[in-house]
Coordinates of C-alpha atoms in Angstrom, one line a residue:
X1 CA -11.3 -0.9 6.0
X2 CA -8.2 -2.3 6.2
X3 CA -4.9 -0.2 8.1
X4 CA -3.1 1.4 5.0
X5 CA 1.0 2.8 5.0
X6 CA -0.3 6.5 6.1
X7 CA 1.5 9.9 3.7
X8 CA 0.7 13.6 4.2
X9 CA -3.0 14.6 2.3
X10 CA -3.1 13.9 -1.6
X11 CA -3.5 17.6 -2.0
X12 CA 0.4 17.9 -1.4
X13 CA 2.6 17.6 -5.0
X14 CA 6.2 16.7 -4.3
X15 CA 9.1 17.6 -6.4
X16 CA 11.9 15.3 -7.1
X17 CA 16.0 15.4 -7.6
X18 CA 15.1 17.5 -10.3
X19 CA 13.8 20.4 -8.2
X20 CA 15.0 23.4 -9.0
X21 CA 16.0 26.2 -6.7
X22 CA 13.7 29.2 -5.6
X23 CA 14.0 32.3 -7.1
X24 CA 16.8 34.3 -6.2
X25 CA 14.4 37.5 -5.4
X26 CA 12.6 35.0 -2.7
X27 CA 12.1 38.2 -0.4
X28 CA 12.7 39.0 3.3
X29 CA 9.6 37.8 4.9
X30 CA 10.7 37.1 8.7
X31 CA 12.3 34.1 10.9
X32 CA 10.4 30.9 9.4
X33 CA 9.3 28.1 11.2
X34 CA 10.3 24.9 10.5
X35 CA 9.3 21.6 11.6
X36 CA 10.5 19.8 14.3
X37 CA 9.8 15.9 13.7
X38 CA 11.3 14.6 16.6
X39 CA 7.7 13.7 19.0
X40 CA 7.3 11.3 16.2
X41 CA 11.1 10.3 15.8
X42 CA 14.7 11.3 17.0
X43 CA 16.2 10.9 13.5
X44 CA 15.5 9.0 10.5
X45 CA 17.7 5.8 11.6
X46 CA 16.8 5.7 15.6
X47 CA 16.4 3.1 17.0
X48 CA 13.0 3.9 18.2
X49 CA 12.0 3.5 14.6
X50 CA 13.5 0.5 14.0
X51 CA 12.3 -0.8 17.6
X52 CA 8.6 0.3 16.3
X53 CA 8.8 -1.4 12.5
X54 CA 9.3 -4.3 14.0
X55 CA 6.4 -4.1 16.6
X56 CA 4.4 -3.7 12.9
X57 CA 5.7 -6.5 11.6
X58 CA 5.4 -8.0 14.9
X59 CA 1.5 -7.7 16.8
X60 CA 0.2 -8.6 12.9
X61 CA 1.7 -11.5 12.5
X62 CA 0.0 -12.6 16.2
X63 CA -3.5 -10.6 15.7
X64 CA -3.9 -13.2 12.0
X65 CA -3.5 -15.4 14.8
X66 CA -5.3 -14.4 17.8
X67 CA -8.3 -13.7 15.6
X68 CA -8.7 -14.6 11.8
X69 CA -11.7 -17.3 11.3
X70 CA -12.4 -16.4 15.8
X71 CA -14.2 -12.9 15.5
X72 CA -18.2 -13.9 15.2
X73 CA -17.1 -15.8 18.0
X74 CA -16.2 -13.1 20.5
X75 CA -18.3 -11.7 23.0
X76 CA -18.6 -8.4 23.5
X77 CA -16.0 -7.9 26.0
X78 CA -13.0 -10.3 24.0
X79 CA -14.4 -8.3 21.2
X80 CA -13.6 -4.4 22.6
X81 CA -9.5 -6.0 23.4
X82 CA -9.8 -7.3 20.4
X83 CA -10.5 -3.9 18.4
X84 CA -8.2 -1.9 20.6
X85 CA -5.7 -4.1 19.6
X86 CA -6.7 -3.4 16.1
X87 CA -6.3 0.7 17.0
X88 CA -2.8 0.0 18.4
X89 CA -1.2 -1.4 15.5
X90 CA -3.0 1.7 13.5
X91 CA -1.7 4.1 15.4
X92 CA 2.3 2.4 15.5
X93 CA 1.9 2.4 11.5
X94 CA 0.4 5.7 11.4
X95 CA 3.4 6.9 13.1
X96 CA 5.8 5.8 10.9
X97 CA 4.7 6.5 7.7
X98 CA 3.4 9.7 9.1
X99 CA 7.5 10.7 10.0
X100 CA 8.1 8.3 6.7
X101 CA 6.3 11.0 5.1
X102 CA 6.8 14.0 6.7
X103 CA 10.4 14.2 6.1
X104 CA 10.1 13.1 2.4
X105 CA 8.0 15.9 1.5
X106 CA 9.8 18.5 3.2
X107 CA 13.1 17.1 0.7
X108 CA 12.2 15.5 -2.0
X109 CA 15.8 16.1 -3.8
X110 CA 17.5 13.8 -0.6
X111 CA 17.5 9.8 -2.8
X112 CA 18.0 8.9 1.1
X113 CA 14.2 10.1 2.1
X114 CA 12.7 9.1 -1.1
X115 CA 14.3 5.7 -1.0
X116 CA 13.5 5.3 2.8
X117 CA 9.6 6.7 2.0
X118 CA 9.1 3.4 -0.1
X119 CA 11.2 1.1 1.9
X120 CA 9.2 1.3 4.6
X121 CA 5.8 1.3 2.5
X122 CA 7.0 -1.4 0.9
X123 CA 7.3 -3.3 4.8
X124 CA 3.9 -1.4 6.3
X125 CA 1.7 -2.9 3.1
X126 CA 4.0 -6.7 3.4
X127 CA 3.2 -6.8 7.7
X128 CA -0.7 -5.0 7.3
X129 CA -1.8 -7.8 4.2
X130 CA -2.5 -10.6 7.4
X131 CA -4.9 -7.8 8.5
X132 CA -6.7 -7.4 5.1
X133 CA -8.7 -10.6 6.6
X134 CA -10.5 -8.8 9.6
X135 CA -13.0 -6.1 7.8
X136 CA -13.6 -8.9 5.7
X137 CA -15.0 -11.0 8.6
X138 CA -16.5 -8.2 10.2
X139 CA -19.2 -7.9 7.4
X140 CA -20.1 -11.4 7.4
X141 CA -21.3 -11.4 11.2
X142 CA -25.0 -11.4 11.2
X143 CA -26.6 -8.4 11.8
X144 CA -28.6 -9.7 14.7
X145 CA -25.4 -11.0 16.5
X146 CA -23.3 -7.9 15.4
X147 CA -26.3 -5.0 17.1
X148 CA -26.4 -7.6 20.1
X149 CA -22.4 -7.3 20.4
X150 CA -22.2 -3.3 20.1
X151 CA -24.9 -3.1 22.6
X152 CA -23.3 -4.8 25.7
X153 CA -22.8 -2.4 28.3
X154 CA -19.1 -3.9 28.6
X155 CA -18.2 -4.0 25.1
X156 CA -17.1 -1.9 22.3
X157 CA -20.3 0.5 21.4
X158 CA -18.2 4.0 20.8
X159 CA -16.3 2.1 18.0
X160 CA -20.0 1.1 16.9
X161 CA -19.9 4.4 14.3
X162 CA -16.4 3.2 12.9
X163 CA -18.0 0.0 11.9
X164 CA -21.1 0.8 11.2
X165 CA -19.4 2.6 7.7
X166 CA -17.2 -0.7 6.6
X167 CA -20.2 -2.3 6.5
X168 CA -21.5 -0.3 4.2
X169 CA -19.3 -2.1 2.5
X170 CA -20.3 -5.3 2.6
X171 CA -22.1 -5.2 -0.7
X172 CA -18.8 -4.0 -2.1
X173 CA -16.5 -6.9 -1.1
X174 CA -14.4 -9.6 -3.0
X175 CA -13.0 -12.4 -0.8
X176 CA -10.3 -12.5 1.2
X177 CA -8.2 -13.7 -2.0
X178 CA -8.9 -11.4 -3.8
X179 CA -8.6 -8.8 -1.2
X180 CA -5.6 -9.9 0.1
X181 CA -4.1 -10.0 -3.4
X182 CA -5.1 -5.6 -3.5
X183 CA -3.8 -5.5 -0.7
X184 CA -0.4 -6.2 -1.9
X185 CA -0.7 -5.4 -5.4
X186 CA -1.5 -1.3 -4.5
X187 CA 2.2 -0.9 -4.4
X188 CA 2.2 -1.5 -7.8
X189 CA -0.7 0.2 -9.3
X190 CA -1.9 3.2 -8.1
X191 CA 0.7 4.3 -5.5
X192 CA 3.2 3.6 -8.9
X193 CA 1.0 5.5 -11.3
X194 CA 0.5 8.1 -8.4
X195 CA 4.4 8.6 -7.3
X196 CA 4.9 8.5 -11.7
X197 CA 2.7 11.6 -11.8
X198 CA 4.6 13.2 -8.8
X199 CA 7.7 12.4 -10.0
X200 CA 7.4 13.9 -13.2
X201 CA 5.0 17.0 -12.1
X202 CA 7.9 17.8 -9.6
X203 CA 10.9 17.5 -12.3
X204 CA 9.3 20.3 -14.5
X205 CA 10.9 23.1 -15.5
X206 CA 9.3 26.8 -16.6
X207 CA 11.1 29.3 -18.7
X208 CA 10.0 32.4 -18.0
X209 CA 11.3 35.2 -19.5
X210 CA 14.6 33.1 -19.2
X211 CA 14.2 32.5 -15.5
X212 CA 13.9 29.0 -15.1
X213 CA 11.2 28.4 -12.4
X214 CA 9.6 25.1 -11.2
X215 CA 5.4 24.7 -10.5
X216 CA 4.6 26.4 -7.6
X217 CA 6.9 29.3 -8.7
X218 CA 5.1 29.8 -11.8
X219 CA 1.3 29.4 -10.7
X220 CA 2.1 32.4 -8.5
X221 CA 2.8 34.6 -11.1
X222 CA -0.7 33.9 -12.3
X223 CA -1.3 36.4 -9.1
X224 CA 1.4 38.6 -10.1
X225 CA 0.3 42.6 -10.3
X226 CA 2.6 42.5 -13.3
X227 CA 0.1 41.5 -16.0
X228 CA 3.0 40.1 -18.8
X229 CA 4.7 38.7 -15.7
X230 CA 1.0 36.5 -15.3
X231 CA 0.8 36.3 -18.9
X232 CA 4.6 35.1 -19.4
X233 CA 3.6 32.2 -16.4
X234 CA 0.5 31.3 -17.6
X235 CA 2.4 30.4 -21.9
X236 CA 5.2 28.8 -19.7
X237 CA 3.0 26.3 -18.3
X238 CA 0.6 25.8 -21.4
X239 CA 4.2 25.1 -23.4
X240 CA 5.3 22.4 -20.9
X241 CA 1.8 21.0 -20.1
X242 CA 1.5 20.5 -23.7
X243 CA 4.8 18.8 -23.9
X244 CA 4.1 16.6 -21.7
X245 CA 0.2 16.1 -21.8
X246 CA 0.7 12.1 -23.5
X247 CA 2.3 11.1 -20.3
X248 CA -0.4 12.8 -18.3
X249 CA -2.9 11.2 -20.5
X250 CA -1.7 7.5 -20.0
X251 CA -1.6 8.0 -16.4
X252 CA -5.2 9.2 -15.8
X253 CA -6.2 6.8 -19.0
X254 CA -5.1 3.6 -16.2
X255 CA -5.8 4.8 -13.1
X256 CA -9.4 5.1 -14.5
X257 CA -9.3 1.8 -16.0
X258 CA -8.0 0.3 -12.9
X259 CA -11.0 2.1 -10.7
X260 CA -13.0 0.8 -13.4
X261 CA -12.3 -2.6 -12.9
X262 CA -12.0 -2.9 -9.0
X263 CA -15.2 -1.1 -9.3
X264 CA -16.9 -3.3 -11.2
X265 CA -15.6 -6.0 -9.3
X266 CA -16.9 -4.9 -6.6
X267 CA -20.3 -4.2 -8.3
X268 CA -19.9 -0.7 -7.0
X269 CA -23.1 1.3 -9.3
X270 CA -21.3 4.4 -10.1
X271 CA -17.7 5.0 -10.0
X272 CA -18.4 8.4 -7.6
X273 CA -19.6 5.7 -5.1
X274 CA -16.9 4.5 -3.6
X275 CA -15.7 8.3 -2.5
X276 CA -19.4 9.3 -1.0
X277 CA -19.6 6.1 0.6
X278 CA -15.9 6.8 2.6
X279 CA -17.2 10.0 3.3
X280 CA -20.3 8.7 4.2
X281 CA -22.5 10.8 2.5
X282 CA -25.5 10.2 1.0
X283 CA -25.2 10.4 -3.3
X284 CA -28.1 12.7 -3.3
X285 CA -27.1 15.3 -0.7
X286 CA -23.9 15.6 -3.6
X287 CA -26.2 15.8 -6.8
X288 CA -27.7 18.7 -4.5
X289 CA -25.0 19.8 -4.2
X290 CA -23.3 20.0 -8.0
X291 CA -27.4 20.5 -8.7
X292 CA -26.7 23.8 -6.6
X293 CA -24.0 24.9 -7.7
X294 CA -24.5 24.7 -11.1
X295 CA -27.6 26.5 -11.6
X296 CA -25.5 29.3 -9.6
X297 CA -22.9 29.5 -12.1
X298 CA -24.9 32.1 -13.6
X299 CA -25.2 34.6 -10.6
X300 CA -21.6 33.8 -9.5
X301 CA -19.1 33.2 -11.3
X302 CA -20.5 34.1 -14.5
X303 CA -21.6 37.4 -13.3
X304 CA -18.0 38.7 -10.5
X305 CA -16.1 38.1 -13.4
X306 CA -17.4 40.2 -15.8
X307 CA -17.2 42.7 -13.4
X308 CA -13.7 42.5 -13.2
X309 CA -13.4 42.3 -16.5
X310 CA -14.4 45.8 -16.4
X311 CA -12.7 47.1 -13.1
X312 CA -9.2 45.7 -15.2
X313 CA -10.4 47.6 -18.8
X314 CA -10.4 44.2 -20.3
X315 CA -13.2 43.6 -22.5
X316 CA -12.2 39.7 -22.5
X317 CA -10.0 38.6 -19.4
X318 CA -8.2 35.4 -19.6
X319 CA -6.5 32.7 -18.2
X320 CA -3.9 35.0 -16.3
X321 CA -5.9 37.6 -15.2
X322 CA -8.5 35.0 -12.9
X323 CA -6.3 35.3 -10.0
X324 CA -5.4 38.5 -11.2
X325 CA -5.3 41.4 -8.4
X326 CA -7.4 44.8 -8.6
X327 CA -5.7 47.4 -10.1
X328 CA -6.2 49.7 -6.5
X329 CA -4.9 47.1 -4.1
X330 CA -1.7 48.4 -3.0
X331 CA 1.1 45.1 -4.0
X332 CA 2.3 44.5 0.0
X333 CA 4.4 41.8 1.2
X334 CA 3.2 40.0 4.9
X335 CA 5.6 39.0 7.9
X336 CA 4.9 35.8 9.2
X337 CA 4.6 37.7 12.5
X338 CA 2.3 39.6 10.9
X339 CA 0.3 36.8 9.6
X340 CA 0.9 35.0 12.5
X341 CA -0.7 37.8 14.9
X342 CA -3.2 38.3 12.2
X343 CA -4.5 34.5 12.3
X344 CA -4.3 33.6 16.2
X345 CA -6.0 37.2 16.9
X346 CA -8.8 36.4 14.1
X347 CA -9.1 33.3 16.3
X348 CA -9.5 35.3 19.8
X349 CA -12.2 37.1 19.1
X350 CA -14.1 33.9 18.0
X351 CA -13.0 32.2 21.2
X352 CA -9.8 32.1 22.6
X353 CA -9.9 28.4 23.4
X354 CA -9.5 27.9 19.3
X355 CA -6.6 30.7 19.9
X356 CA -5.0 28.6 22.3
X357 CA -5.4 25.6 20.6
X358 CA -3.7 27.0 16.9
X359 CA -0.8 28.6 19.3
X360 CA 1.7 25.6 19.4
X361 CA 1.9 25.2 15.9
X362 CA 3.8 28.4 15.9
X363 CA 5.7 27.7 19.3
X364 CA 6.7 24.3 19.4
X365 CA 8.0 23.2 15.4
X366 CA 4.9 21.9 14.2
X367 CA 4.7 24.1 10.8
X368 CA 7.3 24.2 7.7
X369 CA 6.2 27.8 6.3
X370 CA 9.2 28.6 4.5
X371 CA 9.9 27.5 0.6
X372 CA 12.4 26.1 0.1
X373 CA 14.6 23.7 -3.0
X374 CA 13.4 20.4 -3.0
X375 CA 10.0 21.0 -0.6
X376 CA 7.2 19.9 -1.7
X377 CA 4.8 22.9 -3.1
X378 CA 0.8 23.6 -1.8
X379 CA 0.1 23.4 1.9
X380 CA -1.9 20.5 4.0
X381 CA -2.4 19.5 7.6
X382 CA -1.3 16.1 8.1
X383 CA -3.1 14.8 11.4
X384 CA 0.3 12.1 12.2
X385 CA -1.0 9.7 14.4
X386 CA -3.4 11.0 17.3
X387 CA -0.6 10.1 20.5
X388 CA 1.3 13.1 18.9
X389 CA -0.2 15.8 17.0
X390 CA -1.0 17.9 13.7
X391 CA 2.1 18.8 11.5
X392 CA 1.8 21.9 8.6
X393 CA 3.1 22.8 5.1
X394 CA 2.8 25.9 3.8
X395 CA 5.2 27.5 1.5
X396 CA 5.1 31.0 2.6
X397 CA 5.3 33.9 0.0
X398 CA 3.8 37.0 2.2
X399 CA 0.8 37.2 -0.1
X400 CA -2.8 38.0 2.0
X401 CA -3.5 34.4 -0.4
X402 CA -1.0 33.3 2.4
X403 CA -2.3 34.9 5.3
X404 CA -5.6 32.3 4.5
X405 CA -3.8 29.6 3.7
X406 CA -2.5 29.8 6.8
X407 CA -5.3 30.6 8.3
X408 CA -7.6 27.6 7.1
X409 CA -4.3 25.2 7.3
X410 CA -4.1 26.1 11.2
X411 CA -8.2 25.3 11.4
X412 CA -7.3 21.6 9.6
X413 CA -5.0 21.1 12.2
X414 CA -6.6 22.4 15.4
X415 CA -10.1 20.6 14.4
X416 CA -7.7 17.5 14.4
X417 CA -6.6 18.3 17.7
X418 CA -9.8 18.1 19.3
X419 CA -10.6 15.0 17.3
X420 CA -7.6 13.3 18.3
X421 CA -9.5 12.6 21.3
X422 CA -11.9 10.2 20.0
X423 CA -9.4 7.8 19.4
X424 CA -7.7 6.4 15.7
X425 CA -10.6 5.0 14.5
X426 CA -12.8 6.9 15.4
X427 CA -10.4 10.7 14.9
X428 CA -11.1 10.9 11.5
X429 CA -13.5 12.9 10.2
X430 CA -15.3 12.4 6.2
X431 CA -14.0 14.5 3.7
X432 CA -17.2 16.2 3.1
X433 CA -16.6 17.4 6.9
X434 CA -12.6 17.7 7.3
X435 CA -12.7 21.3 5.5
X436 CA -15.4 22.7 8.0
X437 CA -12.7 24.5 11.0
X438 CA -10.1 25.0 7.8
X439 CA -12.6 26.8 6.3
X440 CA -14.6 28.3 9.2
X441 CA -10.7 29.5 10.4
X442 CA -10.4 31.9 7.1
X443 CA -13.8 33.0 6.8
X444 CA -13.0 34.3 11.2
X445 CA -9.8 35.7 9.3
X446 CA -11.5 37.2 6.8
X447 CA -13.8 39.0 8.4
X448 CA -11.5 40.1 11.5
X449 CA -9.8 42.0 8.9
X450 CA -13.0 43.2 6.6
X451 CA -14.3 44.7 10.5
X452 CA -10.8 47.0 10.4
X453 CA -10.2 47.8 7.2
X454 CA -12.2 51.3 6.4
X455 CA -10.2 52.4 3.1
X456 CA -13.5 51.6 0.5
X457 CA -9.8 50.3 -2.3
X458 CA -8.8 48.1 0.6
X459 CA -12.6 47.0 1.1
X460 CA -12.7 46.1 -2.0
X461 CA -10.0 44.5 -2.9
X462 CA -10.6 42.0 0.4
X463 CA -14.1 41.5 -0.7
X464 CA -12.8 40.5 -4.2
X465 CA -10.3 38.3 -2.8
X466 CA -12.8 36.6 -0.5
X467 CA -15.1 35.9 -3.5
X468 CA -12.7 34.8 -5.7
X469 CA -11.4 32.1 -2.8
X470 CA -15.0 31.3 -2.8
X471 CA -15.1 31.0 -6.3
X472 CA -12.5 28.7 -6.4
X473 CA -13.1 26.7 -3.8
X474 CA -17.2 26.7 -4.2
X475 CA -17.4 26.6 -8.5
X476 CA -13.6 25.5 -9.7
X477 CA -14.3 22.4 -7.7
X478 CA -17.8 21.3 -8.4
X479 CA -16.3 22.2 -12.2
X480 CA -13.4 19.4 -11.6
X481 CA -15.7 17.0 -10.1
X482 CA -18.5 17.4 -13.4
X483 CA -14.6 16.6 -15.3
X484 CA -13.8 13.6 -13.1
X485 CA -17.2 12.3 -13.8
X486 CA -17.2 12.9 -17.5
X487 CA -13.7 11.8 -17.6
X488 CA -14.2 8.4 -16.4
X489 CA -17.9 8.0 -18.4
X490 CA -16.0 8.6 -21.5
X491 CA -13.1 6.5 -20.6
X492 CA -15.3 3.3 -19.3
X493 CA -16.0 3.9 -23.5
X494 CA -12.2 3.3 -24.4
X495 CA -8.6 4.6 -23.9
X496 CA -9.0 8.4 -24.0
X497 CA -6.2 10.1 -26.4
X498 CA -5.1 13.6 -25.2
X499 CA -7.5 15.9 -27.3
X500 CA -10.3 13.9 -25.3
X501 CA -9.4 14.8 -22.7
X502 CA -9.0 17.9 -23.2
X503 CA -11.8 19.4 -24.7
X504 CA -13.9 17.2 -21.4
X505 CA -11.5 19.4 -19.6
X506 CA -12.6 22.8 -21.6
X507 CA -16.4 21.9 -21.5
X508 CA -16.5 22.5 -17.8
X509 CA -14.3 25.6 -18.2
X510 CA -15.9 27.5 -20.6
X511 CA -19.7 26.8 -18.4
X512 CA -18.5 27.3 -15.0
X513 CA -15.9 30.2 -16.0
X514 CA -18.3 32.3 -18.1
X515 CA -18.5 34.2 -21.5
X516 CA -16.2 37.2 -19.7
X517 CA -13.3 34.6 -20.6
X518 CA -10.8 34.2 -23.8
X519 CA -9.3 30.9 -23.4
X520 CA -5.4 30.8 -24.9
X521 CA -4.4 28.0 -27.1
X522 CA -3.1 25.5 -24.1
X523 CA -5.1 25.9 -21.0
X524 CA -6.9 23.2 -22.8
X525 CA -3.7 20.8 -21.0
X526 CA -3.9 22.3 -17.1
X527 CA -6.0 19.2 -16.3
X528 CA -2.9 17.9 -16.3
X529 CA -1.5 19.3 -12.7
X530 CA -4.3 18.7 -11.0
X531 CA -3.2 16.2 -7.7
X532 CA -6.6 15.2 -6.6
X533 CA -8.0 13.4 -9.7
X534 CA -4.8 11.3 -10.0
X535 CA -4.3 10.5 -5.4
X536 CA -8.3 11.3 -4.4
X537 CA -11.1 10.7 -7.4
X538 CA -13.9 12.9 -6.7
X539 CA -11.7 14.1 -3.4
X540 CA -12.8 17.9 -5.0
X541 CA -16.7 17.7 -3.9
X542 CA -15.8 17.4 -0.2
X543 CA -14.5 21.3 -0.5
X544 CA -17.3 23.4 -2.1
X545 CA -19.4 21.1 0.7
X546 CA -17.2 22.8 3.3
X547 CA -17.3 26.0 1.9
X548 CA -20.9 25.9 1.8
X549 CA -21.8 24.0 5.0
X550 CA -19.4 26.8 6.7
X551 CA -21.2 29.4 4.9
X552 CA -24.5 28.4 6.4
X553 CA -22.9 27.7 9.8
X554 CA -21.1 30.9 10.0
X555 CA -25.1 32.8 9.5
X556 CA -26.3 31.0 12.3
X557 CA -23.0 32.0 14.3
X558 CA -23.5 36.2 12.9
X559 CA -28.1 35.3 14.0
X560 CA -26.8 34.4 17.3
X561 CA -27.2 31.2 18.0
X562 CA -27.5 30.7 21.2
X563 CA -24.2 28.9 22.5
X564 CA -23.1 28.6 19.4
X565 CA -19.0 28.2 20.6
X566 CA -19.5 25.4 21.8
X567 CA -21.6 23.6 19.9
X568 CA -19.3 24.5 17.2
X569 CA -16.1 23.0 19.3
X570 CA -18.2 19.7 20.2
X571 CA -18.9 18.9 16.5
X572 CA -15.3 18.9 16.1
X573 CA -14.0 17.2 18.7
X574 CA -17.0 14.4 17.5
X575 CA -14.0 13.8 15.1
X576 CA -15.6 10.5 13.2
X577 CA -17.8 9.9 15.9
X578 CA -21.3 11.1 14.3
X579 CA -23.1 11.0 10.4
X580 CA -23.2 15.0 9.3
X581 CA -26.8 14.9 10.4
X582 CA -26.0 14.3 13.7
X583 CA -24.2 16.7 13.5
X584 CA -25.2 20.0 11.8
X585 CA -28.6 19.3 14.1
X586 CA -27.2 21.5 16.8
X587 CA -27.9 24.5 14.6
X588 CA -30.2 24.1 12.5
X589 CA -29.4 23.0 9.3
X590 CA -29.7 20.2 6.7
X591 CA -27.7 18.6 4.3
X592 CA -30.0 17.2 2.6
X593 CA -32.4 20.2 2.6
X594 CA -32.0 21.9 -1.4
X595 CA -32.6 25.1 0.4
X596 CA -29.1 25.0 2.7
X597 CA -26.9 24.8 -0.4
X598 CA -29.0 27.9 -1.5
X599 CA -27.7 29.3 1.9
X600 CA -24.5 28.8 1.4
X601 CA -24.2 30.3 -1.9
X602 CA -26.6 33.9 -0.6
X603 CA -23.5 34.5 1.4
X604 CA -21.3 34.8 -2.0
X605 CA -24.0 36.1 -4.1
X606 CA -23.9 38.8 -1.1
X607 CA -20.8 40.2 -1.2
X608 CA -20.6 40.4 -5.2
X609 CA -23.7 42.9 -4.8
X610 CA -21.5 44.7 -2.3
X611 CA -18.7 45.3 -4.6
X612 CA -21.6 45.9 -7.3
X613 CA -22.6 48.8 -5.4
X614 CA -19.1 50.1 -4.6
X615 CA -19.5 50.9 -8.5
X616 CA -22.2 53.2 -7.8

């Protein structure tokens, strides 16, 4: 574990100076909030920012002088002091990079912002190279001595979960010199390829019926009520992705090979091992999830999409029909004020405390909601550091799914606020649990809307939208995970051509979506724009993990589990201080039990059955 320069979540897809203006028809949704970043630093040239950058560099030098080669000799009290000093550096470095990263994603067309982020990443990486010794030397402390230090009453006992996870990396760590090299080299290795991917994707333009659109606006067309518009968007995506597929193939080949080389040196048994370790989840638990979902494809996605084809009056669905609104669904744009009230009311219906934790995001400039020129597409909640607060980025266009995205990201934000009390080292939640509050927030909002919907057509549209979101979260993400597994396994045997990668993509798409679909020429290149494959290998199963976990949690809530709200807040406030087995025990749940995942999948199946019953 080393301190690293931070940026907002990897799912973000930033744009560069070639980004297009937003479409002229951007709807009037009321006043949309913008970030107020002054809680981090007053300005990009502020003395406070310059002071903190210098403080990070100075603190790293002093920390290395005081502790390099001496960790094993520290008593419990001195070890606690050491860890708390390390944490302070982590906070300082994280604050600097959070500010630079958020400013950049707010307007990636600004070359000054891009330069500042790159320059600060270089400086923070150079400074923290001096701390690489910390985790390596810590992991060499003999087990008996380690247990003695962390058992002492005046010692660092509360931090033990962090260092237990770190020591799980012991079999895979390299020499101090090699680890320092990898740390230094990161800015011109994976990080450089990540940036190339971001800037390339950001610069793509799509001609849709004579209108030039960026990626976000073109993807947005795939949910348009007009089927011709959806098709035009899909064909524009295919044309541009196909024209750029060689470059994306080079990026994926290089990153997969670089990962394979590092994994070989570390003696990682599989390409997925590092992700499982960082998630603090056992490989067999992930495999149980994966196997349960793939076995459920026929009764979930295959079944639902055959139903949807009938609703749309089609023999076969095309890829541009996958997320199409239902014919009976009335197109309606939801103003920002209504979206805010909808989510906060749903949160308050679960617990007033949940709404109170979410309210400051709206009141204090913690959300940036509008689609703007140069702004990163997508959505994220970035925790910054535990001494400040999270920030949420949205691209709000007033669609019902945008309201669910708001509920999702606010869930992350509330989770991050609650976990902040653990302190910087313990607040971060493993990815397997990081989606818990976000997906639960969506479920609360959906259930609140469903309870208020008496009209049969509206109820059907709402249920169908939820099923599609759950399929996208569970089925699609496990298909993504299988694609990555196949990609890394194939790359181990040699260079992959674009056609090779296309074939891997289509194999998982056909399997997961089923026989209701016909795939247009060009869809085989749609792997090219997914940022997770580039930024965070094997990240995607966390979404399915989170959805399945929340479905099981929500079932316990509906069944009237005593003190559910208190147990829920305790789980979120734990951050990364406890293992998922311990956190789920109060709810009577165990993710290592294969039947656990079937509980979650049965909820999706129940919604599909309700939709089928509406056909009668």
